[in-house]
Short mmCIF file of C-alpha atoms in Angstrom, two decimals:
data_model
loop_
_atom_site.label_atom_id
_atom_site.label_comp_id
_atom_site.label_asym_id
_atom_site.label_seq_id
_atom_site.Cartn_x
_atom_site.Cartn_y
_atom_site.Cartn_z
CA MET A 12 54.28 -7.89 54.55
CA LYS A 13 55.60 -8.38 51.07
CA PHE A 14 57.40 -5.54 49.28
CA PHE A 15 57.69 -5.12 45.46
CA THR A 16 60.43 -3.22 43.69
CA CYS A 17 59.75 -1.07 40.62
CA ALA A 18 61.46 -3.65 38.51
CA THR A 19 59.20 -6.37 39.83
CA LEU A 20 56.19 -4.30 39.02
CA LEU A 21 57.40 -3.64 35.47
CA LEU A 22 58.04 -7.33 34.93
CA ASN A 23 54.45 -8.13 35.92
CA ILE A 24 52.99 -5.76 33.28
CA PRO A 25 51.89 -7.63 30.14
CA VAL A 26 54.01 -6.50 27.18
CA ILE A 27 52.19 -5.65 23.92
CA ALA A 28 54.50 -6.50 21.03
CA GLY A 29 55.86 -3.45 19.29
CA ALA A 30 53.89 -1.13 21.51
CA GLY A 31 55.59 -0.97 24.91
CA LEU A 32 53.87 0.86 27.75
CA ALA A 33 52.08 3.24 25.42
CA GLY A 34 50.52 0.30 23.51
CA TYR A 35 49.54 -1.36 26.82
CA ALA A 36 47.84 1.81 28.00
CA LYS A 37 46.00 2.11 24.70
CA SER A 38 44.81 -1.49 24.81
CA GLN A 39 43.67 -0.97 28.39
CA ASP A 40 41.64 2.10 27.30
CA GLN A 41 40.13 0.21 24.42
CA GLY A 42 39.16 -2.68 26.68
CA VAL A 43 37.52 -0.36 29.14
CA ALA A 44 35.66 1.42 26.32
CA GLN A 45 34.45 -1.90 24.84
CA ALA A 46 33.36 -3.10 28.26
CA ARG A 47 31.63 0.17 28.94
CA SER A 48 29.88 0.02 25.51
CA LYS A 49 28.83 -3.60 26.12
CA HIS A 50 27.28 -2.70 29.49
CA LEU A 51 25.93 0.66 28.29
CA ARG A 52 24.00 -0.80 25.30
CA PRO A 53 21.25 -2.47 27.37
CA VAL A 54 21.07 0.62 29.53
CA LEU A 55 20.43 2.83 26.51
CA GLU A 56 17.93 0.37 25.07
CA LYS A 57 16.17 0.38 28.43
CA ARG A 58 16.26 4.14 28.59
CA GLN A 59 14.35 4.59 25.32
CA GLN A 60 10.56 4.80 25.92
CA PHE A 61 9.07 4.48 22.41
CA SER A 62 7.85 0.95 23.14
CA LYS A 63 5.89 2.48 26.10
CA GLY A 64 4.38 5.17 23.96
CA GLN A 65 6.68 8.02 25.10
CA PRO A 66 8.89 10.31 23.01
CA ILE A 67 12.16 9.55 24.86
CA ASN A 68 15.16 8.23 22.95
CA ALA A 69 18.11 6.06 24.07
CA GLN A 70 20.16 9.11 25.01
CA GLY A 71 17.43 10.29 27.34
CA ASN A 72 16.33 13.17 25.06
CA GLY A 73 12.70 14.02 25.04
CA ALA A 74 10.19 13.78 27.85
CA PRO A 75 6.93 11.99 28.70
CA ILE A 76 3.61 13.16 27.32
CA LEU A 77 1.61 14.77 30.08
CA GLY A 78 -1.32 16.09 28.16
CA GLY A 79 -4.17 14.29 26.47
CA THR A 80 -3.06 11.61 24.02
CA ASN A 81 -4.34 8.41 22.39
CA LYS A 82 -2.06 5.85 24.08
CA GLU A 83 -3.05 3.01 21.76
CA LEU A 84 -2.15 5.08 18.68
CA ASP A 85 1.12 6.14 20.28
CA LEU A 86 2.05 2.50 20.87
CA GLN A 87 1.11 1.55 17.28
CA ASN A 88 3.17 4.45 15.83
CA PRO A 89 6.51 4.67 17.59
CA ASP A 90 7.96 6.43 14.55
CA ASN A 91 5.59 9.36 15.04
CA LEU A 92 7.20 9.74 18.45
CA GLY A 93 10.62 10.15 16.83
CA SER A 94 12.11 6.67 17.18
CA GLN A 95 14.02 6.99 13.86
CA GLY A 96 17.03 9.21 14.31
CA THR A 97 17.46 9.51 10.51
CA ASP A 98 14.19 11.33 10.06
CA ASN A 99 14.55 15.02 9.30
CA GLY A 100 12.60 18.02 8.11
CA VAL A 101 8.85 18.44 7.63
CA VAL A 102 7.06 15.70 5.71
CA PRO A 103 3.24 15.93 5.35
CA ASN A 104 1.08 13.15 6.54
CA LEU A 105 1.19 10.27 3.99
CA LYS A 106 -1.04 7.82 5.84
CA TRP A 107 -4.78 7.22 6.38
CA SER A 108 -6.71 4.36 7.89
CA PHE A 109 -10.02 3.09 6.56
CA SER A 110 -10.94 2.80 10.25
CA ASP A 111 -10.96 6.63 10.33
CA SER A 112 -13.36 6.85 7.35
CA LYS A 113 -17.09 7.34 7.68
CA THR A 114 -18.91 4.14 6.88
CA ARG A 115 -22.14 4.41 4.88
CA ILE A 116 -24.56 1.62 5.63
CA PHE A 117 -27.18 0.31 3.20
CA PRO A 118 -29.68 -2.62 3.23
CA GLY A 119 -27.36 -4.61 0.97
CA GLY A 120 -23.97 -3.77 2.57
CA TRP A 121 -21.65 -0.86 3.29
CA VAL A 122 -18.83 1.31 1.88
CA ARG A 123 -16.10 3.47 3.34
CA GLU A 124 -13.83 5.71 1.28
CA GLN A 125 -10.45 7.38 1.32
CA VAL A 126 -10.40 10.46 -0.88
CA ILE A 127 -8.25 13.57 -1.23
CA THR A 128 -9.91 15.37 1.66
CA ASP A 129 -8.85 12.48 3.90
CA LEU A 130 -5.34 12.11 2.51
CA PRO A 131 -4.44 15.39 0.67
CA ALA A 132 -1.10 14.00 -0.59
CA SER A 133 -2.95 11.38 -2.69
CA HIS A 134 -3.59 13.31 -5.90
CA ASP A 135 -3.80 10.31 -8.27
CA ILE A 136 -5.82 7.63 -6.46
CA ALA A 137 -8.96 7.49 -4.35
CA ALA A 138 -10.17 4.23 -2.93
CA ALA A 139 -12.87 2.46 -0.99
CA GLN A 140 -13.63 -0.81 0.76
CA GLN A 141 -17.04 -2.08 -0.23
CA HIS A 142 -19.15 -4.96 1.15
CA LEU A 143 -22.05 -6.71 -0.49
CA LYS A 144 -24.37 -9.30 0.92
CA LYS A 145 -25.46 -12.25 -1.20
CA GLY A 146 -27.47 -10.94 -4.16
CA ALA A 147 -26.88 -7.29 -3.27
CA LEU A 148 -26.18 -4.92 -6.13
CA ARG A 149 -23.93 -1.94 -6.44
CA GLU A 150 -26.53 -0.39 -8.66
CA LEU A 151 -26.02 0.34 -12.36
CA HIS A 152 -23.73 3.31 -12.84
CA TRP A 153 -20.68 4.80 -14.57
CA HIS A 154 -17.94 7.22 -13.67
CA ARG A 155 -16.01 10.03 -15.30
CA VAL A 156 -12.87 8.26 -14.04
CA ALA A 157 -11.59 4.67 -14.43
CA GLU A 158 -12.50 2.08 -11.75
CA TRP A 159 -10.17 -0.71 -10.57
CA GLY A 160 -11.19 -3.47 -8.14
CA TYR A 161 -9.66 -6.42 -6.25
CA VAL A 162 -11.71 -9.16 -4.54
CA TYR A 163 -10.32 -10.19 -1.13
CA GLN A 164 -13.32 -12.00 0.33
CA GLY A 165 -16.18 -13.99 -1.27
CA SER A 166 -17.03 -13.77 -4.91
CA ILE A 167 -18.80 -11.29 -7.14
CA ARG A 168 -20.34 -10.94 -10.58
CA VAL A 169 -19.48 -7.94 -12.71
CA SER A 170 -21.51 -6.81 -15.76
CA ALA A 171 -20.46 -4.10 -18.21
CA VAL A 172 -21.23 -2.71 -21.64
CA ASP A 173 -18.96 -0.55 -23.75
CA GLU A 174 -19.72 2.22 -26.29
CA ASP A 175 -19.84 -0.30 -29.17
CA GLY A 176 -22.50 -2.44 -27.49
CA LYS A 177 -20.13 -5.27 -26.56
CA ASN A 178 -20.80 -6.73 -23.13
CA GLN A 179 -19.18 -8.87 -20.46
CA VAL A 180 -20.72 -10.76 -17.54
CA ASP A 181 -18.07 -12.57 -15.42
CA ASP A 182 -17.66 -14.10 -12.00
CA LEU A 183 -14.60 -13.14 -9.93
CA GLN A 184 -13.06 -15.00 -7.03
CA VAL A 185 -10.58 -13.95 -4.25
CA GLY A 186 -7.50 -12.46 -5.92
CA ASP A 187 -9.25 -11.50 -9.22
CA ILE A 188 -9.14 -7.96 -10.62
CA TRP A 189 -11.36 -5.83 -12.77
CA TYR A 190 -10.96 -2.51 -14.58
CA PHE A 191 -13.70 -0.38 -16.07
CA PRO A 192 -12.40 2.45 -18.30
CA LYS A 193 -13.74 5.96 -17.84
CA GLY A 194 -17.41 6.18 -18.80
CA GLN A 195 -18.14 2.45 -19.18
CA ALA A 196 -21.55 1.30 -17.77
CA HIS A 197 -21.35 -1.43 -15.16
CA THR A 198 -22.69 -3.03 -12.03
CA ILE A 199 -21.47 -5.48 -9.33
CA GLN A 200 -23.36 -8.22 -7.48
CA GLY A 201 -22.43 -10.29 -4.45
CA LEU A 202 -22.50 -14.10 -4.92
CA ASP A 203 -21.45 -15.53 -1.58
CA ASN A 204 -23.09 -14.78 1.74
CA GLU A 205 -20.58 -12.02 2.47
CA ASN A 206 -18.40 -10.37 -0.17
CA GLU A 207 -15.82 -7.60 0.06
CA TYR A 208 -13.35 -5.90 -2.21
CA LEU A 209 -11.07 -2.92 -2.70
CA LEU A 210 -12.10 -0.25 -5.18
CA ALA A 211 -9.75 2.39 -6.59
CA PHE A 212 -10.21 5.30 -8.97
CA ASP A 213 -7.63 7.26 -11.01
CA ASP A 214 -8.49 10.64 -9.40
CA GLY A 215 -7.88 11.51 -5.78
CA ASN A 216 -10.85 13.90 -5.80
CA PHE A 217 -13.39 11.12 -6.37
CA ASP A 218 -16.20 12.74 -4.38
CA ALA A 219 -16.35 15.81 -6.65
CA THR A 220 -19.71 16.47 -8.29
CA GLY A 221 -20.04 14.76 -11.65
CA THR A 222 -17.84 11.79 -10.81
CA THR A 223 -20.50 9.00 -10.42
CA PHE A 224 -23.76 8.69 -12.39
CA ASN A 225 -26.39 6.24 -11.06
CA VAL A 226 -29.04 5.06 -13.49
CA ASP A 227 -32.05 5.40 -11.19
CA ASP A 228 -30.92 8.88 -10.16
CA TRP A 229 -30.90 9.91 -13.79
CA ILE A 230 -34.29 8.24 -14.49
CA THR A 231 -36.02 10.08 -11.63
CA HIS A 232 -34.65 13.42 -12.84
CA THR A 233 -35.87 13.01 -16.36
CA PRO A 234 -39.45 13.93 -17.42
CA LYS A 235 -41.64 10.82 -17.64
CA SER A 236 -42.85 11.81 -21.06
CA ILE A 237 -39.30 11.73 -22.33
CA LEU A 238 -38.69 8.37 -20.65
CA ALA A 239 -41.82 6.94 -22.26
CA LYS A 240 -40.82 8.21 -25.67
CA ASN A 241 -37.16 6.98 -25.23
CA PHE A 242 -38.07 3.44 -24.11
CA GLY A 243 -41.31 3.07 -26.04
CA VAL A 244 -43.47 2.30 -22.97
CA ASN A 245 -46.16 3.89 -20.84
CA GLU A 246 -45.18 6.65 -18.43
CA SER A 247 -46.65 4.71 -15.49
CA ILE A 248 -43.84 2.14 -15.77
CA PHE A 249 -41.50 4.61 -14.04
CA ASP A 250 -43.76 5.27 -10.98
CA THR A 251 -41.81 2.73 -8.90
CA VAL A 252 -38.27 3.77 -9.74
CA PRO A 253 -36.51 4.68 -6.44
CA THR A 254 -36.56 8.42 -5.83
CA LYS A 255 -33.59 8.18 -3.45
CA ASP A 256 -30.29 6.79 -4.68
CA PRO A 257 -30.11 3.23 -3.18
CA TYR A 258 -26.37 2.88 -3.98
CA ILE A 259 -26.23 -0.72 -2.63
CA ALA A 260 -29.59 -2.45 -2.87
CA PRO A 261 -30.67 -5.97 -1.76
CA SER A 262 -31.61 -8.35 -4.58
CA ASN A 263 -31.44 -12.02 -5.62
CA VAL A 264 -28.51 -13.51 -7.46
CA SER A 265 -29.13 -13.19 -11.18
CA SER A 266 -29.55 -16.35 -13.26
CA ALA A 267 -30.40 -14.57 -16.53
CA LYS A 268 -28.19 -14.80 -19.57
CA VAL A 269 -27.73 -12.00 -22.02
CA GLU A 270 -25.77 -11.99 -25.32
CA SER A 271 -24.95 -8.89 -27.32
CA PRO A 272 -25.36 -8.95 -31.11
CA TYR A 273 -22.08 -7.00 -31.20
CA GLY A 274 -20.05 -9.59 -29.37
CA LYS A 275 -18.28 -10.02 -26.05
CA LEU A 276 -15.60 -8.00 -24.29
CA GLN A 277 -12.88 -10.61 -24.23
CA GLY A 278 -9.18 -11.11 -24.97
CA ASN A 279 -7.37 -7.75 -24.95
CA SER A 280 -10.74 -5.98 -24.50
CA SER A 281 -11.70 -7.99 -21.32
CA TYR A 282 -12.45 -5.97 -18.26
CA VAL A 283 -11.37 -8.89 -15.99
CA TYR A 284 -8.05 -10.36 -14.99
CA LYS A 285 -8.16 -13.76 -13.27
CA LEU A 286 -5.07 -13.44 -11.08
CA SER A 287 -6.45 -16.26 -8.84
CA GLN A 288 -5.76 -18.67 -11.69
CA ILE A 289 -2.12 -17.65 -12.05
CA LYS A 290 0.71 -18.95 -9.83
CA THR A 291 3.00 -16.10 -8.84
CA PRO A 292 6.68 -17.14 -8.65
CA PRO A 293 8.96 -16.05 -5.78
CA ALA A 294 10.27 -12.48 -6.24
CA PRO A 295 13.97 -11.81 -6.68
CA GLY A 296 15.55 -11.68 -3.22
CA GLY A 297 13.52 -14.66 -1.91
CA GLY A 298 11.45 -12.63 0.49
CA GLY A 299 7.96 -13.22 -0.92
CA THR A 300 5.90 -12.70 -4.07
CA LEU A 301 5.16 -9.67 -6.22
CA ALA A 302 2.49 -9.96 -8.89
CA LYS A 303 2.42 -7.06 -11.39
CA VAL A 304 -0.91 -6.43 -13.21
CA ASP A 305 -0.74 -3.63 -15.75
CA SER A 306 -1.29 -2.95 -19.46
CA ARG A 307 1.40 -5.43 -20.37
CA ASN A 308 -0.66 -8.39 -19.16
CA PHE A 309 -4.02 -6.74 -18.69
CA PRO A 310 -4.24 -4.52 -21.82
CA ILE A 311 -7.44 -2.65 -20.97
CA ALA A 312 -5.91 -1.22 -17.77
CA THR A 313 -4.21 1.81 -19.25
CA THR A 314 -4.54 4.24 -16.33
CA ILE A 315 -4.17 2.10 -13.19
CA ALA A 316 -1.19 -0.31 -12.79
CA ALA A 317 -1.00 -2.61 -9.76
CA ALA A 318 1.32 -4.87 -7.81
CA ILE A 319 0.01 -7.33 -5.21
CA VAL A 320 2.81 -8.05 -2.73
CA THR A 321 3.33 -10.64 -0.03
CA LEU A 322 6.44 -10.13 2.15
CA GLU A 323 7.62 -12.81 4.59
CA PRO A 324 8.30 -11.96 8.27
CA LYS A 325 11.14 -9.45 8.76
CA GLY A 326 11.54 -9.20 5.02
CA LEU A 327 12.33 -5.96 3.14
CA ARG A 328 10.95 -4.42 0.01
CA GLU A 329 14.28 -3.03 -1.15
CA LEU A 330 15.17 0.66 -1.34
CA HIS A 331 13.77 2.02 -4.61
CA TRP A 332 11.63 4.69 -6.25
CA HIS A 333 9.05 4.84 -8.99
CA PRO A 334 9.96 7.07 -12.01
CA ASN A 335 6.50 7.31 -13.55
CA ALA A 336 3.93 8.06 -10.80
CA GLU A 337 3.20 8.47 -7.12
CA GLU A 338 2.56 5.24 -5.30
CA TRP A 339 -0.71 4.51 -3.45
CA LEU A 340 -0.86 1.59 -1.05
CA TYR A 341 -3.43 -0.45 0.82
CA PHE A 342 -2.16 -2.69 3.62
CA HIS A 343 -4.38 -5.80 3.86
CA GLN A 344 -2.60 -7.87 6.47
CA GLY A 345 0.35 -7.50 8.92
CA GLN A 346 2.51 -4.72 10.23
CA ALA A 347 5.01 -2.57 8.44
CA ARG A 348 7.43 0.30 8.57
CA ALA A 349 8.53 2.61 5.72
CA THR A 350 10.73 5.65 5.49
CA VAL A 351 10.01 8.10 2.69
CA PHE A 352 12.83 10.30 1.41
CA LEU A 353 11.74 13.47 -0.35
CA GLY A 354 15.22 14.88 -1.17
CA GLY A 355 16.82 17.92 0.42
CA ALA A 356 17.65 15.99 3.58
CA ILE A 357 13.92 15.48 4.23
CA ALA A 358 12.64 12.09 5.38
CA ARG A 359 9.96 10.63 7.59
CA THR A 360 9.17 7.07 8.90
CA PHE A 361 5.67 5.69 9.14
CA ASP A 362 4.21 2.61 10.82
CA PHE A 363 1.40 0.69 9.10
CA ARG A 364 -1.20 -1.96 10.03
CA ALA A 365 -3.96 -3.77 8.24
CA GLY A 366 -6.55 -1.35 6.88
CA ASP A 367 -4.10 1.53 6.49
CA THR A 368 -3.63 3.35 3.21
CA ALA A 369 -0.64 5.42 2.24
CA VAL A 370 0.83 7.47 -0.62
CA PHE A 371 4.51 7.87 -1.49
CA PRO A 372 5.03 11.05 -3.52
CA ASP A 373 6.16 10.90 -7.16
CA ASN A 374 9.81 9.76 -7.37
CA SER A 375 10.33 9.69 -3.60
CA GLY A 376 12.80 7.12 -2.31
CA HIS A 377 11.47 4.48 0.14
CA TYR A 378 11.47 0.93 1.40
CA ILE A 379 8.84 -1.24 3.18
CA GLU A 380 9.80 -3.55 6.04
CA ASN A 381 7.73 -6.32 7.55
CA THR A 382 8.19 -5.67 11.24
CA SER A 383 6.46 -8.91 12.37
CA GLU A 384 8.42 -11.94 13.43
CA THR A 385 5.67 -14.34 12.45
CA GLU A 386 3.08 -12.87 10.13
CA GLN A 387 3.21 -12.24 6.39
CA LEU A 388 2.73 -8.67 5.26
CA ILE A 389 0.28 -8.28 2.32
CA TRP A 390 -0.37 -5.01 0.49
CA ILE A 391 -1.43 -3.64 -2.84
CA GLU A 392 0.42 -0.93 -4.76
CA LEU A 393 -1.40 1.26 -7.29
CA TYR A 394 -0.07 3.76 -9.80
CA LYS A 395 -1.84 6.13 -12.15
CA SER A 396 0.08 4.74 -15.05
CA ASP A 397 -0.05 2.08 -17.75
CA ARG A 398 2.73 0.14 -16.05
CA VAL A 399 4.45 -0.66 -12.74
CA ALA A 400 7.98 0.70 -12.81
CA ASP A 401 10.61 0.96 -10.08
CA VAL A 402 14.32 1.76 -9.92
CA SER A 403 16.38 -0.29 -7.52
CA LEU A 404 18.96 1.66 -5.49
CA THR A 405 21.23 -1.36 -5.22
CA GLN A 406 21.02 -2.20 -8.91
CA TRP A 407 21.73 1.44 -9.86
CA LEU A 408 24.86 1.51 -7.72
CA ALA A 409 25.99 -1.94 -8.95
CA LEU A 410 25.65 -0.86 -12.58
CA THR A 411 27.52 2.48 -12.13
CA PRO A 412 31.35 2.51 -12.38
CA PRO A 413 32.38 1.22 -8.93
CA ASP A 414 35.14 3.70 -8.25
CA ILE A 415 32.58 6.53 -8.71
CA VAL A 416 30.24 4.92 -6.23
CA ALA A 417 32.98 4.27 -3.76
CA SER A 418 34.24 7.84 -4.02
CA THR A 419 30.69 9.33 -3.65
CA LEU A 420 29.70 7.30 -0.63
CA LYS A 421 33.20 7.05 0.96
CA ILE A 422 32.93 3.26 1.21
CA PRO A 423 35.41 0.54 0.21
CA ARG A 424 35.52 -0.37 -3.43
CA SER A 425 35.33 -4.03 -2.40
CA VAL A 426 31.83 -3.42 -0.98
CA VAL A 427 30.64 -1.84 -4.23
CA ASP A 428 32.06 -4.75 -6.27
CA LYS A 429 29.84 -7.17 -4.37
CA LEU A 430 26.57 -5.34 -4.96
CA LYS A 431 24.03 -7.39 -6.85
CA LYS A 432 23.37 -6.29 -10.43
CA GLU A 433 19.98 -7.92 -10.47
CA LYS A 434 17.01 -6.44 -8.58
CA GLN A 435 16.33 -7.88 -5.16
CA SER A 436 12.75 -6.74 -4.96
CA LEU A 437 11.81 -8.58 -1.76
CA ILE A 438 14.79 -9.38 0.46
CA ALA A 439 14.35 -12.35 2.82
CA ALA A 440 15.26 -12.01 6.48
CA LYS A 441 18.57 -13.56 7.49
#
């Protein structure tokens, strides 16, 4: 048996320069802590159950859902289960899916809406998805609110007349936009076999009485003697006018041409913006493209401003807010996550998928992250405003005296000095 003296044991202890035994003990504690942390991390990650649709975090807090629940929705919305530890306070629901809307079916297509009764937080914007078969007509009508539209499938023909008798008949392709000011008479016709588009209106309470006025509805509720006198024809002409509002009616693609003696709606008066013919450059930050369409490049659009955004996989729409309006969103493709900050230590995170709509309250701070590893995220932002405007958090901090920022956030001055002074609207994944 081999015996060791105390001196021998001391000589075999590694010496930490300038630290002695106390330093050695401290280093041993740190090593154990690091090792424990390294091995504990996968255990904590395994312990969280959000990916399984259960409200249990990495620390083991929470418990499984034992009552009735929609498992598929739970899996699609882990942030509703509390996966973001930074969420706090009570934030109203800011999300609605078109899949939850009632679809109205017609011989020529269908429509499904999202209005304020569906998403009470959306005061400024109501919206709809609308589908037209080839030749089908969204019948002649007008609104007491402005209408904005974006074609995402097929092609359509819009026709409109303003109060001065000027008219416009134009064909729109995928990516093109139209805007009809409040009270302007118009109609829409499908040109391809199947056509679909997003509609938006600058009033969340779009379904209120007196919002939409259809021409055949008016005709059938006007005495025929008055109609005959007004149009200079026999009363019997109006015997075949539909007594029930057709809304979307089957028809044939129009080949007729009509010119107004008062001229065309064109130039700054045009109701159409051909975004499909414009190449959108990469957005600052290199994470995708952001096309702004508002009164600065589409002059007639004075009450609805838009941005059409494509964000690459794992990219980030930087932290920002909008100083001039609440933001309404339609997610067309992909999967996303966004945290909305309402001030007063109140914040909530939402998960989004294609077909979802959302509203971020006026001046609320937020970001949007593409959570997919492979798929682009495409969405449309709308504002009840004449322009798209946003304030970048990073740019604000970078253009504020750096010592003030460092003192406020308790971060190194060197970090503040490196913040980018230019907006990084869409940040590419690294």
